[in-house]
mmCIF file of C-alpha atoms in Angstrom:
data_model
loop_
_atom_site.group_PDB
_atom_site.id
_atom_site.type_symbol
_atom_site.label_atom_id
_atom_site.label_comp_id
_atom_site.label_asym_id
_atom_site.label_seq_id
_atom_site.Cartn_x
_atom_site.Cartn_y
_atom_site.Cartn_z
ATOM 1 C CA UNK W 1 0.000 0.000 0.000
ATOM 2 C CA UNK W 2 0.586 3.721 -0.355
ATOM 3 C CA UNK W 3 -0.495 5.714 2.075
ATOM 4 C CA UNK W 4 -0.488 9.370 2.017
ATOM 5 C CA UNK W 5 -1.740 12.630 3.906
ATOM 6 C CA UNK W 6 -2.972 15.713 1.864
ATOM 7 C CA UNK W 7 -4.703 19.702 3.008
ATOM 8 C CA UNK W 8 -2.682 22.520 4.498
ATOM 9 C CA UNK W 9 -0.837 22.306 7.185
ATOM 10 C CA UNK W 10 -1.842 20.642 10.645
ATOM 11 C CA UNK W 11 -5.245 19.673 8.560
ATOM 12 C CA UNK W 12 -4.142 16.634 7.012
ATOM 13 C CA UNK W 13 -6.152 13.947 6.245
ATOM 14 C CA UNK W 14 -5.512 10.183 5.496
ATOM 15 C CA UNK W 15 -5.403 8.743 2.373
ATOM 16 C CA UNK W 16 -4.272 5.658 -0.271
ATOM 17 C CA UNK W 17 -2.846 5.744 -3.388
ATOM 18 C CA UNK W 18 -4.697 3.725 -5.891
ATOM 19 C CA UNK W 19 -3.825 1.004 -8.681
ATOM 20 C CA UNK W 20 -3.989 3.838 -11.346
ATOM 21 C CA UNK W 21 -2.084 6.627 -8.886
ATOM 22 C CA UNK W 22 -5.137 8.555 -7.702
ATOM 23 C CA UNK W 23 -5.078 9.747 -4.028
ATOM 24 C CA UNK W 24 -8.338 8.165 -2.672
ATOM 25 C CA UNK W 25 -9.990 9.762 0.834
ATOM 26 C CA UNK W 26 -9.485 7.762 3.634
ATOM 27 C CA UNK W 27 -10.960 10.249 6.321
ATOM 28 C CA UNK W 28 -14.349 8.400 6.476
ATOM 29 C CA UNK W 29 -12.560 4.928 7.731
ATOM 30 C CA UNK W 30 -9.515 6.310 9.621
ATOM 31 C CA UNK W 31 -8.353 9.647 12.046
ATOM 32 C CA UNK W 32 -4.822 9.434 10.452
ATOM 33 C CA UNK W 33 -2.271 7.961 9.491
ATOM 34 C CA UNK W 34 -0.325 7.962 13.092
ATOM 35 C CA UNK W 35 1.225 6.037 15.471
ATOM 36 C CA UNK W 36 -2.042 3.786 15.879
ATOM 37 C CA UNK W 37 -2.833 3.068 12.348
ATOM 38 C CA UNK W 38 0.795 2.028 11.445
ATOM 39 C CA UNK W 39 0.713 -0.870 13.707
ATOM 40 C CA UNK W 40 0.420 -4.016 12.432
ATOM 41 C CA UNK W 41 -3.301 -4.005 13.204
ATOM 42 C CA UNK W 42 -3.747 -1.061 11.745
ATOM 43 C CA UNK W 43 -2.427 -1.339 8.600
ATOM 44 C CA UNK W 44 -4.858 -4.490 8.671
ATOM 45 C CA UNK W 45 -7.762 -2.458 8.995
ATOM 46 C CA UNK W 46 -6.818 -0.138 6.326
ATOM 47 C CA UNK W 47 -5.518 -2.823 3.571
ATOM 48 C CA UNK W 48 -9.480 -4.544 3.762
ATOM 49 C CA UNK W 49 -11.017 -1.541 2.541
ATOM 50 C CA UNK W 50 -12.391 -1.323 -0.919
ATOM 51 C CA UNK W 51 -9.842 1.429 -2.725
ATOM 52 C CA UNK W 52 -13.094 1.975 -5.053
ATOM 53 C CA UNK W 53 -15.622 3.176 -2.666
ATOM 54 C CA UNK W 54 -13.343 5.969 -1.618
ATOM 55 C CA UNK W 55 -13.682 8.884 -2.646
ATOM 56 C CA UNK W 56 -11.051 10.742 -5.221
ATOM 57 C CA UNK W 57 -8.943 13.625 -3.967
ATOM 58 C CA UNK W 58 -8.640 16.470 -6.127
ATOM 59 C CA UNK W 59 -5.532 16.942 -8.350
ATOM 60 C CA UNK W 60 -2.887 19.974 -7.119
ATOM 61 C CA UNK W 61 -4.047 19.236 -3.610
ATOM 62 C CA UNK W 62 -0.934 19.980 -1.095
ATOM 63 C CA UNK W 63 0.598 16.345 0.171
ATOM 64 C CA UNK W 64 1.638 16.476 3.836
ATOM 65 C CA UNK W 65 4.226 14.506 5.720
ATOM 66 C CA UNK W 66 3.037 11.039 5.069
ATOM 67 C CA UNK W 67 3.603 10.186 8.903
ATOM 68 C CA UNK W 68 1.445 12.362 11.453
ATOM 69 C CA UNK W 69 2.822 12.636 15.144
ATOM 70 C CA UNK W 70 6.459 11.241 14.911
ATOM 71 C CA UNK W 71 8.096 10.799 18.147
ATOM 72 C CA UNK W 72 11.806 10.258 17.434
ATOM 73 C CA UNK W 73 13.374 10.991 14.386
ATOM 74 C CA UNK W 74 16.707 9.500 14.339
ATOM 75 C CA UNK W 75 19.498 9.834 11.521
ATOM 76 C CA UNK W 76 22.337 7.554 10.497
ATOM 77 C CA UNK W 77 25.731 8.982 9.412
ATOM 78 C CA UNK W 78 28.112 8.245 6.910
ATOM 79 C CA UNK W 79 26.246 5.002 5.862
ATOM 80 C CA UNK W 80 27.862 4.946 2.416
ATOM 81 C CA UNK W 81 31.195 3.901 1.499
ATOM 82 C CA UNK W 82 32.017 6.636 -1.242
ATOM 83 C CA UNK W 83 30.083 9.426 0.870
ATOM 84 C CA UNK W 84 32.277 8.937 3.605
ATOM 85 C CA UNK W 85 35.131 9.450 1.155
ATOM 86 C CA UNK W 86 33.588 12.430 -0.091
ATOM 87 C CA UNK W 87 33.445 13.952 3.448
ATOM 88 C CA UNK W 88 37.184 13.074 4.077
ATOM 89 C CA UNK W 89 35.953 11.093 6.798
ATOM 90 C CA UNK W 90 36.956 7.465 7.719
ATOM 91 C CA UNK W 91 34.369 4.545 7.430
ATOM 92 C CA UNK W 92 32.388 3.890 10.790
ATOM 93 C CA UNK W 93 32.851 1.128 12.517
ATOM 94 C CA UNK W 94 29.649 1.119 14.003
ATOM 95 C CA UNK W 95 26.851 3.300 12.465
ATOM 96 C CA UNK W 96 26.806 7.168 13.777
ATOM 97 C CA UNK W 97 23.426 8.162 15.229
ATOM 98 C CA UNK W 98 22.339 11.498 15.786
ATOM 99 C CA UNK W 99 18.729 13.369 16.418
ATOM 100 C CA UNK W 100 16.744 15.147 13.638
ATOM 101 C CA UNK W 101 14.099 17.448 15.329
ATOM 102 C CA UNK W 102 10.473 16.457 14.469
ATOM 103 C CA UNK W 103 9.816 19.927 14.159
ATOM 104 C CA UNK W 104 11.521 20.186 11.095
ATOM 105 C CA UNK W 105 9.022 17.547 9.358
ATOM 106 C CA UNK W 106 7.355 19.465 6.604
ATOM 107 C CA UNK W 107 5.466 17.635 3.196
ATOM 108 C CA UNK W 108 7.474 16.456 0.181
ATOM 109 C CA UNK W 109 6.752 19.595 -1.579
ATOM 110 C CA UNK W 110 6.813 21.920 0.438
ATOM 111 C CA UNK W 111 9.252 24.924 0.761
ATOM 112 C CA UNK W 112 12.871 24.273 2.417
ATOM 113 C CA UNK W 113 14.017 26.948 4.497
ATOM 114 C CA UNK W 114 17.747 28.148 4.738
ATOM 115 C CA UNK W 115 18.266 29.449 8.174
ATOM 116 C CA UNK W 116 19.143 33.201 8.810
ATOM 117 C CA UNK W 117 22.860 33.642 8.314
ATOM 118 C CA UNK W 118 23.548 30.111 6.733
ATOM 119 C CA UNK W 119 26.059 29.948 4.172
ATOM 120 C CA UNK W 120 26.194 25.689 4.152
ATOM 121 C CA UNK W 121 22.508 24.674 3.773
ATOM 122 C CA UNK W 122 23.107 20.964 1.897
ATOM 123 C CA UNK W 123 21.061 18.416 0.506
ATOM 124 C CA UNK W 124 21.232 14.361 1.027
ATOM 125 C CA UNK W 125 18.046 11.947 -0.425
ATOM 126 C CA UNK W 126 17.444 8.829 2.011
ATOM 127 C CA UNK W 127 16.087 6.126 2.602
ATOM 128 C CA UNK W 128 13.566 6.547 5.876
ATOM 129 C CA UNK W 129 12.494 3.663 7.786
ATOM 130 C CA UNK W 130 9.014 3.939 9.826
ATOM 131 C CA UNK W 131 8.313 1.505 12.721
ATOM 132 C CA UNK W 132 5.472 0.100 12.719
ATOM 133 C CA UNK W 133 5.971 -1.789 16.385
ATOM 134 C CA UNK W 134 7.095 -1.541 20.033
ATOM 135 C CA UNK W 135 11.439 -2.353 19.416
ATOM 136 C CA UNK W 136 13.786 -3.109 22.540
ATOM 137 C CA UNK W 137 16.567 -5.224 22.348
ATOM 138 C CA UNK W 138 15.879 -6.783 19.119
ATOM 139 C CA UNK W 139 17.664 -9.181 16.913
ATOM 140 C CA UNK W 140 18.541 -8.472 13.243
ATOM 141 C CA UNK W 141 16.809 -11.386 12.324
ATOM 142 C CA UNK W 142 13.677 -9.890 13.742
ATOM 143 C CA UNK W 143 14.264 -6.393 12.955
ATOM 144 C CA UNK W 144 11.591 -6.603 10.188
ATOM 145 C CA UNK W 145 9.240 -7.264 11.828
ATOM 146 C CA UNK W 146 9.118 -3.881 14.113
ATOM 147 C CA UNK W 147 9.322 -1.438 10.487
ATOM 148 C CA UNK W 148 5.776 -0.595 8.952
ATOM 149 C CA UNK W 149 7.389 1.034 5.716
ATOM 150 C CA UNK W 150 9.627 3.392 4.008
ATOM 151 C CA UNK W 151 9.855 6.809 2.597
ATOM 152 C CA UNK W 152 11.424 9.428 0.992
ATOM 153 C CA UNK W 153 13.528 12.405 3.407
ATOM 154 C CA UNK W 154 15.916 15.101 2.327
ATOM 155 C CA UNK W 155 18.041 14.948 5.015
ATOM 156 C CA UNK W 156 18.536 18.673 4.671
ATOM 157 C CA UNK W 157 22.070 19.776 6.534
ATOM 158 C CA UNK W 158 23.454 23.233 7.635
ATOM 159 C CA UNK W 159 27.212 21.994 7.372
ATOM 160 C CA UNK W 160 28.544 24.831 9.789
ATOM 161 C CA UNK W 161 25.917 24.247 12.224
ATOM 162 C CA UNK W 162 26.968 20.926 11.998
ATOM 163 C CA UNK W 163 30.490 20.468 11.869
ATOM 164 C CA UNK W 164 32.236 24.224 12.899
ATOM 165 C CA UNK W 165 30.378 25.149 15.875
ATOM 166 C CA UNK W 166 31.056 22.327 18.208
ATOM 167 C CA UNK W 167 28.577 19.469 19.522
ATOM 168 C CA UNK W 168 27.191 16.838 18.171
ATOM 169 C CA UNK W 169 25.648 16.915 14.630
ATOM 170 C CA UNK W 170 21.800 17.537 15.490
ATOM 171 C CA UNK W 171 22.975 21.348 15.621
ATOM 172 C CA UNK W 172 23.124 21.052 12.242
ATOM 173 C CA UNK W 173 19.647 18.632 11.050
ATOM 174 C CA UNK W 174 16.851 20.329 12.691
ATOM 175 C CA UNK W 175 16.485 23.840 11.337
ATOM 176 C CA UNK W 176 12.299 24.196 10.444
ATOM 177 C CA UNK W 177 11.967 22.347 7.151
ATOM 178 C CA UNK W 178 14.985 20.176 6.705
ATOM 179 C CA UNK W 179 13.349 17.287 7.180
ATOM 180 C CA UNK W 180 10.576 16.636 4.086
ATOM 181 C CA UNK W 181 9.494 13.091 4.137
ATOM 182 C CA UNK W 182 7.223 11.438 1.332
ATOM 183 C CA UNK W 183 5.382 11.589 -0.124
ATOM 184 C CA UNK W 184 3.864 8.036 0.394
ATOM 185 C CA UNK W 185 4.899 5.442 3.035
ATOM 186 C CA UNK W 186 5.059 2.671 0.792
ATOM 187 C CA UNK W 187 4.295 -0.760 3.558
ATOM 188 C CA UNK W 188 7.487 -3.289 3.412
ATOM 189 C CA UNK W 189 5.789 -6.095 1.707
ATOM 190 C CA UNK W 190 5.914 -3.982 -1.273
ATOM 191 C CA UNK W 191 9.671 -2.660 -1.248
ATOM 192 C CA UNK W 192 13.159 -4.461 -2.062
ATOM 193 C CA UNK W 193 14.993 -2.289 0.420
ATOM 194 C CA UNK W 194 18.263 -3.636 -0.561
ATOM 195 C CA UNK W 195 18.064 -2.305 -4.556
ATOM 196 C CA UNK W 196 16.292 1.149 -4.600
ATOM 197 C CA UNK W 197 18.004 3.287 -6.448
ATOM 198 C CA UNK W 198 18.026 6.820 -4.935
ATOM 199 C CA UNK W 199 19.006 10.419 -6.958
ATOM 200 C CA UNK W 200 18.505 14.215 -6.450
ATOM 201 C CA UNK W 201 19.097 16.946 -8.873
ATOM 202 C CA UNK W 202 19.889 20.414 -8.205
ATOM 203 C CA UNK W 203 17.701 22.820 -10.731
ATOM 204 C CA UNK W 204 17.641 20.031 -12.979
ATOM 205 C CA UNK W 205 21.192 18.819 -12.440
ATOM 206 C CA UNK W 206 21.444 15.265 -11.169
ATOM 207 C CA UNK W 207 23.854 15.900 -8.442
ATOM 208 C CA UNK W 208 23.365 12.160 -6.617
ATOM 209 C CA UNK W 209 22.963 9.080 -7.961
ATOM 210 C CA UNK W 210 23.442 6.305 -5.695
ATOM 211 C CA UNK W 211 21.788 2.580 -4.469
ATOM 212 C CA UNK W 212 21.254 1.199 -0.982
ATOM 213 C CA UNK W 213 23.122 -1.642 -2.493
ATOM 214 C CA UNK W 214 26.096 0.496 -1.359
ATOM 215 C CA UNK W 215 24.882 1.311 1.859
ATOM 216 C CA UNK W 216 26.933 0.206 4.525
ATOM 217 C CA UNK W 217 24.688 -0.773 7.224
ATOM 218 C CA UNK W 218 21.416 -2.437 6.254
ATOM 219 C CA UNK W 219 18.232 -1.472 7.081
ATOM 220 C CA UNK W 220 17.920 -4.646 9.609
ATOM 221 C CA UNK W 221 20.675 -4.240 11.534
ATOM 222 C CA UNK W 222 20.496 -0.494 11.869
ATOM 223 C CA UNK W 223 17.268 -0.980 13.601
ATOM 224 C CA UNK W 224 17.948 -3.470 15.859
ATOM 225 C CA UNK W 225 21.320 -1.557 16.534
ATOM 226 C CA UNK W 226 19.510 1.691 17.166
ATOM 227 C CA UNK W 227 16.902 -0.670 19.666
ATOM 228 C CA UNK W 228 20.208 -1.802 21.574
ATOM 229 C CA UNK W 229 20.222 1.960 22.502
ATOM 230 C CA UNK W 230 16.427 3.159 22.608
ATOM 231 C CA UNK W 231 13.243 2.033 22.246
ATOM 232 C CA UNK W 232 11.695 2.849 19.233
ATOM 233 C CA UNK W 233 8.046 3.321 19.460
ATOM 234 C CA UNK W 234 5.509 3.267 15.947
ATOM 235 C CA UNK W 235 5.611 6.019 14.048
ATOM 236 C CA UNK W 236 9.187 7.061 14.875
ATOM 237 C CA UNK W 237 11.469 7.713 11.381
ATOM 238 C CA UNK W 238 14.843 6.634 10.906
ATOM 239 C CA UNK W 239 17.005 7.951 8.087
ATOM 240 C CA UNK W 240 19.453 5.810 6.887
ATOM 241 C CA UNK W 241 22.077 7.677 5.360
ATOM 242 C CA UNK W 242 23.440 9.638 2.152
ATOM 243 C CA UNK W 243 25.118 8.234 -1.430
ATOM 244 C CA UNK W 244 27.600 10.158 -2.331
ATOM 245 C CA UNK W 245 26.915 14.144 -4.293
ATOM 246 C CA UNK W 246 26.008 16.500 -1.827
ATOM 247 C CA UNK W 247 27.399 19.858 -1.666
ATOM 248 C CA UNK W 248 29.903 19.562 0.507
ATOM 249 C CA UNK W 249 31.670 16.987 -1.041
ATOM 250 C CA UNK W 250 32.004 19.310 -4.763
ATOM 251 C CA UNK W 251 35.598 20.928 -5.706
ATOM 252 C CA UNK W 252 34.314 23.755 -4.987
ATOM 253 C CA UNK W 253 31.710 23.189 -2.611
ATOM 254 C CA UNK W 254 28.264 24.151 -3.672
ATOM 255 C CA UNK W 255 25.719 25.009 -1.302
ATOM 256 C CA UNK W 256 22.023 25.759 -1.802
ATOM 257 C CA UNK W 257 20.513 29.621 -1.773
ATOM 258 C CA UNK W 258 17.437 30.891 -2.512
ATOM 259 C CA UNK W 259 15.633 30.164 -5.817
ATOM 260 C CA UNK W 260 17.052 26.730 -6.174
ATOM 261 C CA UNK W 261 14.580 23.891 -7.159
ATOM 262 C CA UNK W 262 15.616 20.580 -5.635
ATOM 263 C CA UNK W 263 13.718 16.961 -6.278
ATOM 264 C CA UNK W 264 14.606 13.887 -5.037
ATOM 265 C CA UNK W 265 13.608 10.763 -5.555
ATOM 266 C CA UNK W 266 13.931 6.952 -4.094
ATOM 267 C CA UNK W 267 12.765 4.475 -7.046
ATOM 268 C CA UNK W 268 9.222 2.815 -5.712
ATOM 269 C CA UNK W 269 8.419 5.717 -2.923
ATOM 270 C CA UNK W 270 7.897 8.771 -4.984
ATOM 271 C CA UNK W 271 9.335 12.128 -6.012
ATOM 272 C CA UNK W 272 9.859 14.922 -3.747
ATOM 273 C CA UNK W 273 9.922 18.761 -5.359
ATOM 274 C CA UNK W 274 11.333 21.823 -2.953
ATOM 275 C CA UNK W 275 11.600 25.335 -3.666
ATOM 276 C CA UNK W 276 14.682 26.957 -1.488
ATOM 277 C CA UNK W 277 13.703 30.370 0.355
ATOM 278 C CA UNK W 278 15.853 32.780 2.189
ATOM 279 C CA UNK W 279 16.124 32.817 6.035
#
């Protein structure tokens, strides 16, 4: 299934995308799409309904986060290979974990922000994992069985924030609107998470071009590492990473200002589309 929220901001409403790409209504049969409804039950509930019957949504409707409510959203670091190389940074020997406010969630379209004085604002399509169940302690072999879906998220990165000013990375990740995520969540049983290519072009330049064949860490074993440290409740979001092509990694480096268009895209979960405004 693809599941999707659309209306303005903090009026979402719940709804599927259909066999033929049409956003059906959902509102009638669920509150949301949230913490409750990505459970295992819930996605039950939502996967017996008759796409037909629902009413269609209006084309050039706004598409919101495709999560509502998420609790943690936690970022991996330097989970490719040639990105790491990029950064001049050495390979991690266990995955780097850092906090991405949920403040900054905003819709796949929606406008991207840079702060007020930045002069590093970066890009970096990923992979997002949502959990779908209660996760402590759990094995790799398991790990599955805790994630709902995935989703598209621009990891969007202040560099200086996040690497001169000392302090962990988050300084860097949570700025309002660097964090667009959708705009479906695509459920598992539909997604080979281990061949998805991933690519995001800068005013029509294709600027990354990567595979989560490359990715260091898989998507099982980061969550059940991540579990070994927190529990991760449904409807939390983890993003798993960067291929290589951001801006910091150009000769020059090449940072985004206003006026920019940027749209990313994970093969199988959608297209994102962001205007850049000032601070």
């Amino acid at each position: 299934m693809k599941l999707v929220r659309f209306g303005q901001p903090g009026a979402e409403r719940p709804g599927i995308v259909d066999r033929e790409g049409q956003i059906r209504d959902l509102s009638a049969q669920v509150s949301d799409i949230d913490r409750r409804m990505l459970s295992r039950e819930g996605l039950s509930v939502i996967a017996k309904i008759d796409e037909a019957s629902l009413p269609i949504v209006p084309e050039g409707i706004r598409i919101g986060p495709c999560i509502a409510d998420v609790g943690n959203f936690i970022a991996v670091g330097l989970n490719y290979a040639d990105h790491a190389a990029e950064s001049n940074m050495p390979i991690p020997a266990e995955p780097i974990i850092f906090n991405k406010a949920p403040s900054c969630i905003v819709g796949p379209n929606d406008d991207v922000q840079i702060p007020p004085g930045s002069v590093k604002t970066d890009w970096e399509v990923e992979l997002a994992v949502v959990i779908g169940a209660r996760a402590s302690y759990v094995a790799e072999a398991s790990a599955l069985d805790h994630v709902a879906g995935y989703c598209v998220c621009n990891d969007v990165s202040e560099r200086s924030y996040q690497l001169e000013r000392g302090g962990t990375w988050t300084k860097g990740k949570g700025c309002p609107t660097f964090g667009p995520l959708g705009p479906w969540l695509v459920t598992k049983d539909e997604v080979d998470v281990d061949n998805l290519s991933l690519t995001l072009k800068v005013n029509g330049e294709l600027v990354q071009n990567g595979s989560t064949r490359t990715m260091i860490f898989k998507v099982p074993f980061i969550v059940s590492y991540i579990s070994q440290f927190m529990v991760l409740q449904p409807g939390d979001v983890i993003t798993t990473g960067t291929p290589p092509g951001v801006g910091m990694g150009f000769q020059p480096q090449r940072f985004l200002k206003a006026g920019d268009l940027m749209e990313v895209e994970i093969q199988g979960l959608g297209r994102q589309l962001q205007n850049v405004v000032g601070g």
